[in-house]
Short mmCIF file of C-alpha atoms and ligand atoms in Angstrom, two decimals:
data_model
loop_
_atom_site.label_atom_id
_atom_site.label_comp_id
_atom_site.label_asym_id
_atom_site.label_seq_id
_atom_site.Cartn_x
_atom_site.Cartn_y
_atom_site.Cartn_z
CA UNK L 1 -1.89 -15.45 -3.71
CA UNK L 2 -4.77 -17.16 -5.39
CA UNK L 3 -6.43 -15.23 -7.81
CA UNK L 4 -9.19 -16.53 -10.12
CA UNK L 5 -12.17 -14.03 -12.03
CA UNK L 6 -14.17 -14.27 -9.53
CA UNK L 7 -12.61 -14.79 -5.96
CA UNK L 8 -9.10 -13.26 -4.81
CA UNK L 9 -7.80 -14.55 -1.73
CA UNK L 10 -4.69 -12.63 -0.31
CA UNK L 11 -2.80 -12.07 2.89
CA UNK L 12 -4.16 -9.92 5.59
CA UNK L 13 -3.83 -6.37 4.55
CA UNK L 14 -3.02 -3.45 7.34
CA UNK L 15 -4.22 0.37 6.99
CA UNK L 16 -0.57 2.00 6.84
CA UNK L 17 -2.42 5.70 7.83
CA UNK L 18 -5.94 5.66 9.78
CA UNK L 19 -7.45 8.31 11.64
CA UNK L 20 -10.35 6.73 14.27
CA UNK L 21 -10.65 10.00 16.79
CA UNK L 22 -12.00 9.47 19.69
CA UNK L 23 -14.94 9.34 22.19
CA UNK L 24 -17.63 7.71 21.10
CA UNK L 25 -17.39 7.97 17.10
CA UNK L 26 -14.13 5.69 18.09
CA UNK L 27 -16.35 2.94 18.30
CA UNK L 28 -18.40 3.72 15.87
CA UNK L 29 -15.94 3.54 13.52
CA UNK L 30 -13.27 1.66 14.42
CA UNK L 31 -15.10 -2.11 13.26
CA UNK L 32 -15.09 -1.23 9.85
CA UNK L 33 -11.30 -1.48 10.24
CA UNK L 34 -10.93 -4.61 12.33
CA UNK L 35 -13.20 -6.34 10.09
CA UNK L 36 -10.75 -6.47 7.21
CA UNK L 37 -7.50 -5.09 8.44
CA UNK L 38 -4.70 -6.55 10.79
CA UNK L 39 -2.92 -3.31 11.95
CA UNK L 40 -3.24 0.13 11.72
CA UNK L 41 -1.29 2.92 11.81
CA UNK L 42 -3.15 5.70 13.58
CA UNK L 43 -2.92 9.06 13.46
CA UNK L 44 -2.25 11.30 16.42
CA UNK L 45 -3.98 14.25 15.19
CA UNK L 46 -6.45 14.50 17.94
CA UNK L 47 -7.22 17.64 20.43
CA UNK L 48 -4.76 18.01 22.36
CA UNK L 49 -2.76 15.81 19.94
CA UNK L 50 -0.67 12.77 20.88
CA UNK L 51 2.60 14.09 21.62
CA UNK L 52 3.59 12.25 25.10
CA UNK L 53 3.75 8.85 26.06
CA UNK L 54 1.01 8.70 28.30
CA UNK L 55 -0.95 10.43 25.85
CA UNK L 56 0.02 7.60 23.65
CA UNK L 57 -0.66 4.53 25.87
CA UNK L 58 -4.18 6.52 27.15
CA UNK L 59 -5.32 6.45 23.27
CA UNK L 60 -4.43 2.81 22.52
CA UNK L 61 -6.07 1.45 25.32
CA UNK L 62 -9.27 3.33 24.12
CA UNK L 63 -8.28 1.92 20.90
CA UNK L 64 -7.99 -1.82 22.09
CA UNK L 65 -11.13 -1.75 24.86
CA UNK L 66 -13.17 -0.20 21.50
CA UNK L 67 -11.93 -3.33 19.37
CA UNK L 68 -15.24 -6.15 19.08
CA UNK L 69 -14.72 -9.12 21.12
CA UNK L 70 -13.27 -11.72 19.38
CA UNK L 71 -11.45 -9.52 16.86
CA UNK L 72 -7.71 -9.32 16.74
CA UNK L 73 -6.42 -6.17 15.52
CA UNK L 74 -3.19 -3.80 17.17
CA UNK L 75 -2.81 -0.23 16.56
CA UNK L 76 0.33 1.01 15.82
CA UNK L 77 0.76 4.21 18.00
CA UNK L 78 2.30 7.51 16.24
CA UNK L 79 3.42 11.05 18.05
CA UNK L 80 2.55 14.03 16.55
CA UNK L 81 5.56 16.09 16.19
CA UNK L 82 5.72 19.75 17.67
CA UNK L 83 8.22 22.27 17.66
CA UNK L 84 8.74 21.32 21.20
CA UNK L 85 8.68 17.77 21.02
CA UNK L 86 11.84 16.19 22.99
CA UNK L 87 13.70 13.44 21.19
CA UNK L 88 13.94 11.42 24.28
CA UNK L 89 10.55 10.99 24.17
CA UNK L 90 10.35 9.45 20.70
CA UNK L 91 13.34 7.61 21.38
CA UNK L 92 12.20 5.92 24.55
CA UNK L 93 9.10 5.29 22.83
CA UNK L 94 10.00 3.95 19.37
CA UNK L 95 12.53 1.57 21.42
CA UNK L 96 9.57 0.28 24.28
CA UNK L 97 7.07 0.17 20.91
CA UNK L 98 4.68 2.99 21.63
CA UNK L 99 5.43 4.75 18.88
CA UNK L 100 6.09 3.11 15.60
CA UNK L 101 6.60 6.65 13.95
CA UNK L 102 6.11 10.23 14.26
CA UNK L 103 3.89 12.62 12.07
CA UNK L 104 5.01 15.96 10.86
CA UNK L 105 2.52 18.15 9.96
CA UNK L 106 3.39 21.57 8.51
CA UNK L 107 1.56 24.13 10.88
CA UNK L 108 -2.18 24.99 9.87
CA UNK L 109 -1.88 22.70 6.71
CA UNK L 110 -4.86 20.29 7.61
CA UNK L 111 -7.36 18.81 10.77
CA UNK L 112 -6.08 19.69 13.78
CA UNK L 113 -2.49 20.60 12.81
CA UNK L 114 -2.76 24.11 14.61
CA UNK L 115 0.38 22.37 17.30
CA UNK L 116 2.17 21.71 14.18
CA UNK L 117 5.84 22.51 12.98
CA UNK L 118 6.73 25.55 12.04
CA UNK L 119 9.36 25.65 10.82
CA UNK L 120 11.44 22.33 9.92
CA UNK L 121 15.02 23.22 10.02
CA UNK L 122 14.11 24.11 13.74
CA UNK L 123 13.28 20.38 15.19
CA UNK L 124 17.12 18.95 13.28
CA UNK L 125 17.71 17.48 17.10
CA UNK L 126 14.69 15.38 16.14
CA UNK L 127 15.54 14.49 12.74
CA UNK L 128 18.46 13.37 13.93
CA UNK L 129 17.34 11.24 16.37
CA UNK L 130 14.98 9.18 14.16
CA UNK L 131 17.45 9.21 11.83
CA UNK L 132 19.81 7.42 13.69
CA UNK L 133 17.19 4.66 15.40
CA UNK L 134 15.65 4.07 12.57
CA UNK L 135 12.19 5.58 12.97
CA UNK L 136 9.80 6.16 10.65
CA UNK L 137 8.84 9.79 9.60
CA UNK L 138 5.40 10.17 8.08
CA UNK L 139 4.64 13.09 6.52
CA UNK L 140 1.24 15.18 5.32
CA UNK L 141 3.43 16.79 2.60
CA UNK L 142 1.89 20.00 2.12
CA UNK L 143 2.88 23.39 2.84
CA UNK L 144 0.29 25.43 4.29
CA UNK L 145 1.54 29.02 2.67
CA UNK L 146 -1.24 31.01 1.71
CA UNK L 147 0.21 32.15 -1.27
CA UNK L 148 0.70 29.02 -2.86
CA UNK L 149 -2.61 27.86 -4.79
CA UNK L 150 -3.80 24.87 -3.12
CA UNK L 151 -3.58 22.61 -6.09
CA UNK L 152 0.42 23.14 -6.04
CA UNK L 153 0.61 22.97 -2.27
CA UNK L 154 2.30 18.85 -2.31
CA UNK L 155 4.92 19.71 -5.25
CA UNK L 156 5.61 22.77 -4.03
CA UNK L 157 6.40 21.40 -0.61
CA UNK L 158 8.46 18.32 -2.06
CA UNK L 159 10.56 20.84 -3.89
CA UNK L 160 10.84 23.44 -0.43
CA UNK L 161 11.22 21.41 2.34
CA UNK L 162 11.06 17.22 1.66
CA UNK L 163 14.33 17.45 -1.33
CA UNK L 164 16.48 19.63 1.26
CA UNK L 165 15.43 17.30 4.18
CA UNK L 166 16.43 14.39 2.97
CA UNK L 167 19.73 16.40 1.72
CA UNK L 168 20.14 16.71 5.37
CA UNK L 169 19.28 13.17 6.96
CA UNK L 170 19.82 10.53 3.98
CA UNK L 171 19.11 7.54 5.98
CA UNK L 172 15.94 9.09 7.46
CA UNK L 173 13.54 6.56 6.53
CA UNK L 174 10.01 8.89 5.64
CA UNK L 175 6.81 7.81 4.14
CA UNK L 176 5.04 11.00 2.05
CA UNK L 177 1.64 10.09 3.17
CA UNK L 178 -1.65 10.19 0.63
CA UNK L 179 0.38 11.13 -2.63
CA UNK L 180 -1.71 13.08 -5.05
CA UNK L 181 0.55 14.10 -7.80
CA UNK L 182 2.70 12.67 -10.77
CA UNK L 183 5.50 14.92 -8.93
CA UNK L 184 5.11 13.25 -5.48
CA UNK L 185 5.19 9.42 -7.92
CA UNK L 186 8.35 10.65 -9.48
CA UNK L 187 10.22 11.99 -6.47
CA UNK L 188 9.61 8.56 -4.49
CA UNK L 189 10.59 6.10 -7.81
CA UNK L 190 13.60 8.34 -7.81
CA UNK L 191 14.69 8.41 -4.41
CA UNK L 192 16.21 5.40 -2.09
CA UNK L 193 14.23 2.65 -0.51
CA UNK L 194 14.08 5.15 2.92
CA UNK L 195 11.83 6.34 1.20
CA UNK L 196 8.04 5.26 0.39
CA UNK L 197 4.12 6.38 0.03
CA UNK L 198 0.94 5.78 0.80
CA UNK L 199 -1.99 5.71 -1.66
CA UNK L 200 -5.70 6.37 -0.64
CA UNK L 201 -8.55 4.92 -2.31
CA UNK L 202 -10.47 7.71 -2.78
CA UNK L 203 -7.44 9.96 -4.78
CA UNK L 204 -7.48 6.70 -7.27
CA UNK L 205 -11.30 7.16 -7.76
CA UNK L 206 -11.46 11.03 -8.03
CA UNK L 207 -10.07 13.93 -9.50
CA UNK L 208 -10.59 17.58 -8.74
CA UNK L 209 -14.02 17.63 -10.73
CA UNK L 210 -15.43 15.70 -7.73
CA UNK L 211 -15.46 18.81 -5.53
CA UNK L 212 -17.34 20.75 -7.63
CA UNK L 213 -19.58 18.34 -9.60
CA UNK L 214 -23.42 20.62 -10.05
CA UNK L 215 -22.66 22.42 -6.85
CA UNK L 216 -20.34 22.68 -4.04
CA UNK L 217 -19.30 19.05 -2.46
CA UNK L 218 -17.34 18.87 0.66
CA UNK L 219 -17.61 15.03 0.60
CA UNK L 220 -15.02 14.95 -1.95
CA UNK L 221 -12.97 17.23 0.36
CA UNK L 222 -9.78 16.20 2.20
CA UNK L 223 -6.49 17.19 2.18
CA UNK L 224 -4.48 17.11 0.37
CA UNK L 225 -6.96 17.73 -2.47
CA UNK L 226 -7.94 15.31 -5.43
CA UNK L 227 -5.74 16.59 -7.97
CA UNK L 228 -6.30 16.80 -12.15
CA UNK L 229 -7.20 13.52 -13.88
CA UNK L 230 -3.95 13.21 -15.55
CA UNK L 231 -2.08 12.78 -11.44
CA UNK L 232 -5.07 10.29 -11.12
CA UNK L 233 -4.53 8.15 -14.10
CA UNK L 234 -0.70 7.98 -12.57
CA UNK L 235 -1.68 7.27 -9.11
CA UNK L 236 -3.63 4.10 -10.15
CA UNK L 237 -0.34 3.12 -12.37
CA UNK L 238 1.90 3.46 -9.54
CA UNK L 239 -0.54 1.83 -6.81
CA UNK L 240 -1.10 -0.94 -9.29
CA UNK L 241 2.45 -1.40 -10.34
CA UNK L 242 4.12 -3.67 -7.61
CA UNK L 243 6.67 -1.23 -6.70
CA UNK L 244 7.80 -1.49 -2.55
CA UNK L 245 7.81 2.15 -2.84
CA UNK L 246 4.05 2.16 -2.99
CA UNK L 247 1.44 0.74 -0.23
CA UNK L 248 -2.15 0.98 1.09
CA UNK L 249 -2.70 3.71 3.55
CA UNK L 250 -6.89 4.68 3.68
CA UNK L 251 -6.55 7.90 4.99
CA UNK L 252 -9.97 7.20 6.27
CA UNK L 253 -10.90 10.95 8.25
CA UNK L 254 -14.64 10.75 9.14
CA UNK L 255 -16.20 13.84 10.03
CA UNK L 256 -20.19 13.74 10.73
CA UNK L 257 -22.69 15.50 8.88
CA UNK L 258 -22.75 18.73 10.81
CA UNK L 259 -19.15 19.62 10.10
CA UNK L 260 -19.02 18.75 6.38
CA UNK L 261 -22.15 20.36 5.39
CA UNK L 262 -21.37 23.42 7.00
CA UNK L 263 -20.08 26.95 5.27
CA UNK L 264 -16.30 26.10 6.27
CA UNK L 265 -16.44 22.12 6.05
CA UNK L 266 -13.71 19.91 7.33
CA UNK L 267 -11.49 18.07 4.98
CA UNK L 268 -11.75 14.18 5.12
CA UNK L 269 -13.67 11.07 3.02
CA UNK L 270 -14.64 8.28 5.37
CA UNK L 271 -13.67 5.39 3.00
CA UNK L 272 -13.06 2.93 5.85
CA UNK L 273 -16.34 0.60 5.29
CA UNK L 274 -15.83 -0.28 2.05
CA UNK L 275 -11.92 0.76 1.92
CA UNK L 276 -10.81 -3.14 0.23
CA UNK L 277 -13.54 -3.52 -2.14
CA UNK L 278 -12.69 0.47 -3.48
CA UNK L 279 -9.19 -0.67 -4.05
CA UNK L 280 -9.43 -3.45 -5.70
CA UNK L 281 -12.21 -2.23 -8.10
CA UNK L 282 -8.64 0.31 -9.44
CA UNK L 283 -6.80 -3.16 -9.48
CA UNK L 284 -9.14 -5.18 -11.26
CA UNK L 285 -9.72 -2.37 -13.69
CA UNK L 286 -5.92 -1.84 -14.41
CA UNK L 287 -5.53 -5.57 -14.73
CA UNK L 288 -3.48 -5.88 -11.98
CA UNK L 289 -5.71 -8.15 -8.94
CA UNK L 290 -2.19 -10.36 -8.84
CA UNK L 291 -0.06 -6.73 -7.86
CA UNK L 292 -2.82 -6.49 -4.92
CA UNK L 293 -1.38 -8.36 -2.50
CA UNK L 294 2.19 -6.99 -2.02
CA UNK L 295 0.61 -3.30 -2.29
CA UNK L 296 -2.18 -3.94 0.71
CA UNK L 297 -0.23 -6.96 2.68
CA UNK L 298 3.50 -6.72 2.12
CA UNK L 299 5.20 -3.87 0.97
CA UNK L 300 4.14 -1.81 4.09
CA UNK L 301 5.39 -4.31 6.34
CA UNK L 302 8.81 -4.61 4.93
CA UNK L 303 9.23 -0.74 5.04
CA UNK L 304 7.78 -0.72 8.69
CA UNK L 305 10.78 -3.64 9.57
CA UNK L 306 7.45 -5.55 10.63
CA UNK L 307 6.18 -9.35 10.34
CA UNK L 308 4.02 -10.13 7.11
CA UNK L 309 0.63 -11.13 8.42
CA UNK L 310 -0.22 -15.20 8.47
CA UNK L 311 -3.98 -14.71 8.29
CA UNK L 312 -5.81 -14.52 4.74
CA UNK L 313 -8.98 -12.75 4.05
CA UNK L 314 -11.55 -13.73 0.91
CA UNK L 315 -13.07 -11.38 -1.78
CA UNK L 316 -15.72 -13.11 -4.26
CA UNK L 317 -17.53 -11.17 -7.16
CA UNK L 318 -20.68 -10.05 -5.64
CA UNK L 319 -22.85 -6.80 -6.13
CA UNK L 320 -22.51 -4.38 -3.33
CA UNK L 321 -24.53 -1.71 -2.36
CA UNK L 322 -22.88 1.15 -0.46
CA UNK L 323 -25.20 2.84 2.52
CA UNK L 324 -25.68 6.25 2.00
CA UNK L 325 -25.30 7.25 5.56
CA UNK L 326 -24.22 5.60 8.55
CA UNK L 327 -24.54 5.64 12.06
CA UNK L 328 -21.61 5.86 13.90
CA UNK L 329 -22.96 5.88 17.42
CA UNK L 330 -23.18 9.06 18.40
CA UNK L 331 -27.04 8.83 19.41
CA UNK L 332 -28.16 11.98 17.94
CA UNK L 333 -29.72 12.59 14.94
CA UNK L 334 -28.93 12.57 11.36
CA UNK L 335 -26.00 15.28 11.32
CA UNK L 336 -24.18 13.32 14.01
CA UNK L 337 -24.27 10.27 11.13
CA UNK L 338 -21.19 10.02 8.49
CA UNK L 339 -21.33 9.68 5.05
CA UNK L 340 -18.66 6.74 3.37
CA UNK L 341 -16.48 6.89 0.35
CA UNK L 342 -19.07 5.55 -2.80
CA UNK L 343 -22.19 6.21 -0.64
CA UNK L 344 -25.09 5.33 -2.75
CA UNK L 345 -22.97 3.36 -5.32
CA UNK L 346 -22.87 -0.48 -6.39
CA UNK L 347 -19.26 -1.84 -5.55
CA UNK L 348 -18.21 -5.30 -7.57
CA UNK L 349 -16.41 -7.02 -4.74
CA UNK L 350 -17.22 -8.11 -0.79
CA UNK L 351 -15.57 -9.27 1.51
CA UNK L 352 -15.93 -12.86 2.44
CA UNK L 353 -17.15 -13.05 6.12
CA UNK L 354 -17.02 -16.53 8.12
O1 DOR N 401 -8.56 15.00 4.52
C1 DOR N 401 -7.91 14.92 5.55
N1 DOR N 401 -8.48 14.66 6.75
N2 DOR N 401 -6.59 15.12 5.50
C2 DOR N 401 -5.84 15.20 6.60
O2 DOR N 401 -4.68 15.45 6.46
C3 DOR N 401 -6.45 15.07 7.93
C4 DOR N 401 -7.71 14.35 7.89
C5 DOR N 401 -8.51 14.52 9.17
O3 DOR N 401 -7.97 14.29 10.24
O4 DOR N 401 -9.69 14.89 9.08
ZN1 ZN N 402 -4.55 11.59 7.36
#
């Protein structure tokens, strides 16, 4: 990687955990990812969610007849795990490479997780099964009990249900998905190379504050929450510190206007447009720009068992100015549009487009 003040140029980086729904926002979103990234890993968390294989193939050819002419971008397919989910299914489709993992989400912990697991020493068979082909397990590591306080939810659930699984299944390779929490940094430097996590953008940016900053703001809302500024100050100090352990994953969830500014808004920051330039802004200001490279371009591909990208991509020093609002496609008026991560704000890097 060459790195210089004022122009990094580094390997093409993939989005290890993406969520691009469907219809037509998919469109509308999905070019702010191609534009920059190489893969994706997307999220099956759709209604009904992707838990078949036709399901699967359906999505990612919406995916890849969405993708701009020209561009060349693949999606890397992911079931969403149910307590009825068969382990044929994820066998035969991790082996033909329709599924390059499967997501566990805790019943009712998040978006669309209503089909989830409920309980996770009932789906062992599947465990198992992943275990012993070597699939990946990604996990929103939350528990959704109601009498846990919400801040607490991601230790809490490391401590009930990730320490005992991997007890059970020690070569289970997982990925804890959008860490939030010096406990969630200190269980993955502490445990084997099975096991890794993704870092979003927007929990190195923000703390809990952000929620509730002169009033009530849902578009500082996702799940799991921001956490207090001392699990922020060592999120950015594990993102930034080379580790494999530790890779990009956006988490980008956009939801439009009419759903986030609503009494009960939905959890998600739409931090796809300007997704590279937000990271490296943490990088450059913890003095790490030469660390960026193996966290956005490598490290996820050697946990994945995947090829390192060939491509490069340019970032130069230049003022940018995020929109506050964009239009996603949906042709209706302003509270079908979608706010991005650092809307309004002056970013220090762009992206170099040829
Ligand atoms: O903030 C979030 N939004 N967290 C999730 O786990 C799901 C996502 C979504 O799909 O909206
Ligand atoms: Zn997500």
């Amino acid at each position: 990687m060459i790195s210089a003040v004022n122009q990094i140029s580094l390997l093409k980086p993939d989005d290890w955990h993406l969520h691009l729904r469907d219809g037509k926002i998919l469109k509308g979103v999905l070019s702010y990812s191609t534009d920059v990234f190489s893969r994706a890993i997307i999220m099956p968390n759709l209604d009904p969610p992707i838990t078949t294989l036709s399901r699967a193939k359906g999505y990612k050819e919406r995916i890849v007849q969405s993708i701009p002419k020209g561009v060349s971008f693949t999606p890397l397919m992911t079931a969403y795990l149910t307590d009825e989910m068969s382990s044929d299914v994820l066998e035969i489709g991790f082996k033909e490479g329709i599924f390059y993992g499967a997501k566990l989400y805790p019943v009712n912990v998040t978006t669309n997780s209503s089909y989830g697991v409920t309980d996770l020493n009932k789906i062992d068979n599947i465990f198992e099964t992943m275990e012993r082909i070597g699939m990946p397990l990604l996990i929103h590591g939350e528990v959704s009990d109601a009498n846990v306080d919400v801040f607490d939810r991601e230790a809490v659930f490391i401590e009930r249900h990730l320490d005992p699984l991997l007890r059970r299944f020690p070569s289970l390779k997982v990925v804890l998905e959008h860490i939030t929490t010096i406990d969630a940094i200190d269980f993955v430097e502490n445990s084997k190379a099975t096991l890794a996590a993704t870092i979003t953008p927007h929990h190195l940016h923000i703390n809990r504050n952000a929620m509730f900053l002169g009033g009530l703001r849902s578009d500082f809302y996702c799940l799991p929450t921001a956490k207090r500024e001392t699990h922020r100050i060592a999120l950015r100090k594990a993102a930034t510190s080379g580790k494999p352990c530790f890779f990009l994953g956006t988490d980008s969830a956009p939801h439009t206007r009419q759903f986030k500014e609503s009494s009960c808004g939905c959890a998600g920051i739409f931090n796809a447009p300007f997704a590279l330039e937000s990271y490296l802004k943490v990088f450059e200001e913890e003095k790490a720009l030469d660390r960026f490279e193996a966290f956005a371009s490598k490290n996820g591909p050697n946990f994945y068992g995947l090829p390192i990208n060939d491509e490069y991509i340019t970032l130069v020093k230049k003022d940018i100015e995020v929109p506050q609002i964009l239009d996603v496609g949906l042709e209706g008026d302003p509270s079908d549009f979608v706010k991005p991560f650092h809307s309004g704000e002056i970013l220090e890097w762009s992206v170099v487009r040829d």
